[in-house]
PDB file of C-alpha atoms in Angstrom:
ATOM      1  CA  MET G  26     131.928 118.001  90.299  1.00 84.00           C
ATOM      2  CA  ASP G  27     128.887 119.528  90.404  1.00 96.00           C
ATOM      3  CA  ARG G  28     125.487 117.448  92.053  1.00 94.00           C
ATOM      4  CA  ASP G  29     124.496 116.180  88.724  1.00 95.00           C
ATOM      5  CA  GLY G  30     127.405 114.530  88.422  1.00 97.00           C
ATOM      6  CA  ARG G  31     127.981 113.070  91.920  1.00 97.00           C
ATOM      7  CA  LEU G  32     124.806 111.650  91.695  1.00 98.00           C
ATOM      8  CA  GLU G  33     125.428 110.053  88.212  1.00 98.00           C
ATOM      9  CA  GLN G  34     129.008 108.780  89.333  1.00 98.00           C
ATOM     10  CA  THR G  35     127.763 107.285  92.368  1.00 98.00           C
ATOM     11  CA  MET G  36     124.167 106.350  90.439  1.00 98.00           C
ATOM     12  CA  LEU G  37     126.352 103.817  88.361  1.00 98.00           C
ATOM     13  CA  ARG G  38     128.862 102.765  91.117  1.00 98.00           C
ATOM     14  CA  LEU G  39     125.996 101.233  92.875  1.00 98.00           C
ATOM     15  CA  VAL G  40     124.440  99.955  90.205  1.00 98.00           C
ATOM     16  CA  ASP G  41     128.259  98.322  89.584  1.00 97.00           C
ATOM     17  CA  GLU G  42     128.169  97.115  93.080  1.00 97.00           C
ATOM     18  CA  ARG G  43     125.266  95.228  92.732  1.00 94.00           C
ATOM     19  CA  ALA G  44     125.018  91.477  91.559  1.00 92.00           C
ATOM     20  CA  PRO G  45     123.793  91.540  87.539  1.00 87.00           C
ATOM     21  CA  ASP G  46     120.660  89.951  88.571  1.00 88.00           C
ATOM     22  CA  ARG G  47     119.884  93.274  91.236  1.00 95.00           C
ATOM     23  CA  THR G  48     118.601  96.578  91.208  1.00 97.00           C
ATOM     24  CA  ILE G  49     119.059 100.408  93.260  1.00 98.00           C
ATOM     25  CA  CYS G  50     116.779 102.411  94.211  1.00 98.00           C
ATOM     26  CA  PRO G  51     117.113 105.908  93.770  1.00 98.00           C
ATOM     27  CA  SER G  52     116.709 107.252  97.071  1.00 97.00           C
ATOM     28  CA  ASP G  53     120.310 104.880  97.848  1.00 97.00           C
ATOM     29  CA  VAL G  54     121.826 107.084  95.254  1.00 98.00           C
ATOM     30  CA  ALA G  55     120.232 110.749  97.067  1.00 98.00           C
ATOM     31  CA  ARG G  56     121.383 109.039 100.487  1.00 97.00           C
ATOM     32  CA  ALA G  57     124.655 108.256  98.710  1.00 97.00           C
ATOM     33  CA  VAL G  58     125.188 111.902  97.574  1.00 97.00           C
ATOM     34  CA  GLY G  59     123.176 114.349 100.365  1.00 95.00           C
ATOM     35  CA  ASP G  60     123.008 113.691 104.257  1.00 90.00           C
ATOM     36  CA  ALA G  61     120.737 113.029 106.567  1.00 90.00           C
ATOM     37  CA  ASP G  62     118.969 115.805 106.243  1.00 90.00           C
ATOM     38  CA  SER G  63     118.529 117.025 102.506  1.00 92.00           C
ATOM     39  CA  TRP G  64     118.624 113.516 100.620  1.00 96.00           C
ATOM     40  CA  ARG G  65     114.706 113.803  99.791  1.00 96.00           C
ATOM     41  CA  SER G  66     115.488 117.164  97.683  1.00 96.00           C
ATOM     42  CA  LEU G  67     117.629 115.551  95.723  1.00 97.00           C
ATOM     43  CA  MET G  68     114.978 112.997  94.389  1.00 97.00           C
ATOM     44  CA  ASP G  69     114.142 114.976  91.620  1.00 96.00           C
ATOM     45  CA  ALA G  70     117.529 115.380  90.535  1.00 97.00           C
ATOM     46  CA  THR G  71     118.149 111.685  91.060  1.00 98.00           C
ATOM     47  CA  ARG G  72     115.183 110.373  88.691  1.00 98.00           C
ATOM     48  CA  ALA G  73     116.894 112.933  86.175  1.00 98.00           C
ATOM     49  CA  VAL G  74     120.145 111.708  86.237  1.00 98.00           C
ATOM     50  CA  ALA G  75     118.496 108.034  85.828  1.00 98.00           C
ATOM     51  CA  ALA G  76     116.619 109.791  83.116  1.00 98.00           C
ATOM     52  CA  ARG G  77     119.478 110.867  81.072  1.00 98.00           C
ATOM     53  CA  LEU G  78     121.565 107.667  81.768  1.00 98.00           C
ATOM     54  CA  ALA G  79     118.843 105.105  80.556  1.00 98.00           C
ATOM     55  CA  ASP G  80     118.542 107.188  77.647  1.00 98.00           C
ATOM     56  CA  ALA G  81     122.126 106.707  76.656  1.00 98.00           C
ATOM     57  CA  GLY G  82     122.043 102.801  77.689  1.00 98.00           C
ATOM     58  CA  GLU G  83     123.259 103.028  80.699  1.00 97.00           C
ATOM     59  CA  VAL G  84     120.877 102.174  82.814  1.00 98.00           C
ATOM     60  CA  GLU G  85     116.974 100.538  82.325  1.00 98.00           C
ATOM     61  CA  VAL G  86     115.008 102.254  85.051  1.00 98.00           C
ATOM     62  CA  THR G  87     112.481  99.701  86.431  1.00 98.00           C
ATOM     63  CA  GLN G  88     109.299  99.630  88.051  1.00 97.00           C
ATOM     64  CA  ARG G  89     107.301  96.010  88.939  1.00 96.00           C
ATOM     65  CA  GLY G  90     110.021  94.452  87.016  1.00 94.00           C
ATOM     66  CA  SER G  91     109.304  96.231  83.624  1.00 97.00           C
ATOM     67  CA  VAL G  92     111.438  98.609  81.874  1.00 98.00           C
ATOM     68  CA  VAL G  93     109.769 101.826  82.549  1.00 98.00           C
ATOM     69  CA  ASP G  94     110.439 105.550  81.178  1.00 98.00           C
ATOM     70  CA  VAL G  95     111.086 107.483  84.857  1.00 97.00           C
ATOM     71  CA  ARG G  96     109.805 110.700  83.545  1.00 97.00           C
ATOM     72  CA  THR G  97     106.302 109.508  82.908  1.00 97.00           C
ATOM     73  CA  ALA G  98     106.692 106.589  86.076  1.00 97.00           C
ATOM     74  CA  ARG G  99     104.577 107.730  88.870  1.00 96.00           C
ATOM     75  CA  GLY G 100     105.565 105.904  92.080  1.00 95.00           C
ATOM     76  CA  PRO G 101     108.760 103.943  93.086  1.00 97.00           C
ATOM     77  CA  VAL G 102     111.023 102.349  90.577  1.00 98.00           C
ATOM     78  CA  ARG G 103     114.403 100.409  90.614  1.00 98.00           C
ATOM     79  CA  ILE G 104     117.707 100.862  88.531  1.00 98.00           C
ATOM     80  CA  ARG G 105     119.749  98.081  87.304  1.00 97.00           C
ATOM     81  CA  ARG G 106     122.432  97.569  84.434  1.00 97.00           C
ATOM     82  CA  PRO G 107     120.731  96.949  81.223  1.00 95.00           C
ATOM     83  CA  ARG G 108     120.049  93.166  80.619  1.00 88.00           C
TER      84      ARG G 108
END
């Protein structure tokens, strides 16, 4: 499986493991796929995967509790299953 596939699979697994009213951080996904030295380099790819999954209706990306477009959001975001 390629990197983006691993990121997508991990993101969906992590949001499914959380309670319905809880979120994950993109860094949770990057850390799960990468290692202690490489996870930061996966952050852009992780946000791109989140954008694709949000477009498909699989996840929502939030900032301060409001749904946002991860492509234009600046700063920390969270990921959850759609409500």
